[in-house]
Amino acid sequence: MCHPIIMEYVKGKALSRRDLFRGSAAAGAAIVAATTLSPRPVLAQAASRAVDLTHTLTHDFPTYFGEQQFFDEDVFTYAKNSFNLKMLRVNEHTGTHIDAPLHFTDGGASIDEVPVETLVCPLVVVDIKEKADADPDAQVTPDDLKAWIAKHGPIPSGACVAQNAGWQQRLGTPGFRNADDQGKMHFPAFHVEAVKMLLEEAEVAGVGVDTLSIDYGISTDFITHYTWLPANRWAVENMANLDMLPPTGATLIVGAPKHQGGTGGPCRLIALV
C-alpha cells in the first residue's frame, strides 16, 4: 500500500536507461562494451491482447534436481491478524524463471545488473513440436533458425528467441522431467551451435525454452549455458502458453526480480500481441 504523495512522486519520475550489464570489474566492463545491443523500438507492434507466459509456482512444480524448491509459510492470517502475509523460500531457478549471466560465469552480471531495456523485446517463437514428439532429445539447431528466417525474415534486433517444443502439455506428469531408469532426463533445448549462430549473426538479448533448461535434458557439460550466459545474455526457462503466440510480432516483457547479486529468479513473463 502506498501513500498518495508517494504515488504522485513515482508517477512524476522519468525512467532512465542503464549501461548494458554494468560490472564492477574492468574485465567485466570490457565484455559488456563488446556485447552492447543496438537501440530498438520497445514494442514490436501495437498490442491488442496480453498473454501470460508464466506457470503458477507451486510446491510440486517440477525442478531440475527433482526436489521441492519452493516453500511458503503463513506468518500472518486474516482470521488472526486482520491481514495475510506469507514468508517465501525459493531456489532462484524454480518455475518460470530467468538466468542472469552470473549463473554460469565468474563475475558476470547479476540479476540486478541486467538492464531493463533488454527485458522488453521482440519475441521470436521457433516451433519444434514435431521434432520433439519424435525425439525428446531434439534440439533447436541452426537449420531450425534458418528455416524460421527464410519464412519470417530476419530475427529482430534485441529479440528473445524462444523454443516451443509443446512441453507444457506434459506439466503435472512425470513426462515433464522425463527421467529414464538411470535418472537421466530427456527434454529439448538449444543446441550450442544454434546459440553461437544467434551470437554471431543476430543481436539477440535472450533465449527461452518451455522446458527445464536451455541445455537439453541429457547434457552433462551444460555447453549451451556456458556459451550463452558468459556473452552477457540472459535466458528464461519453463515458459508457458507459447502456442497462443504467433511466430513473430509479439513483444515480451520479462518481469525479472532485482535482488543484489542474484543469479536469476522466478519471473512473470507477459507477451503483448
Short mmCIF file of C-alpha atoms in Angstrom, two decimals, residues 2 15 49 79 100 104 106 134 214-215 217:
data_model
loop_
_atom_site.label_atom_id
_atom_site.label_comp_id
_atom_site.label_asym_id
_atom_site.label_seq_id
_atom_site.Cartn_x
_atom_site.Cartn_y
_atom_site.Cartn_z
CA CYS A 2 1.40 3.42 -1.00
CA LEU A 15 12.76 6.19 -16.28
CA ARG A 49 -4.03 -8.55 -26.04
CA ALA A 79 -8.51 -14.66 10.80
CA ALA A 100 21.40 -13.98 -15.31
CA PHE A 104 27.30 -19.65 -15.31
CA ASP A 106 32.71 -15.96 -12.60
CA ALA A 134 9.50 -37.82 -32.41
CA ILE A 214 18.38 -24.24 -22.19
CA ASP A 215 20.63 -27.32 -22.30
CA GLY A 217 17.98 -32.95 -20.57
#
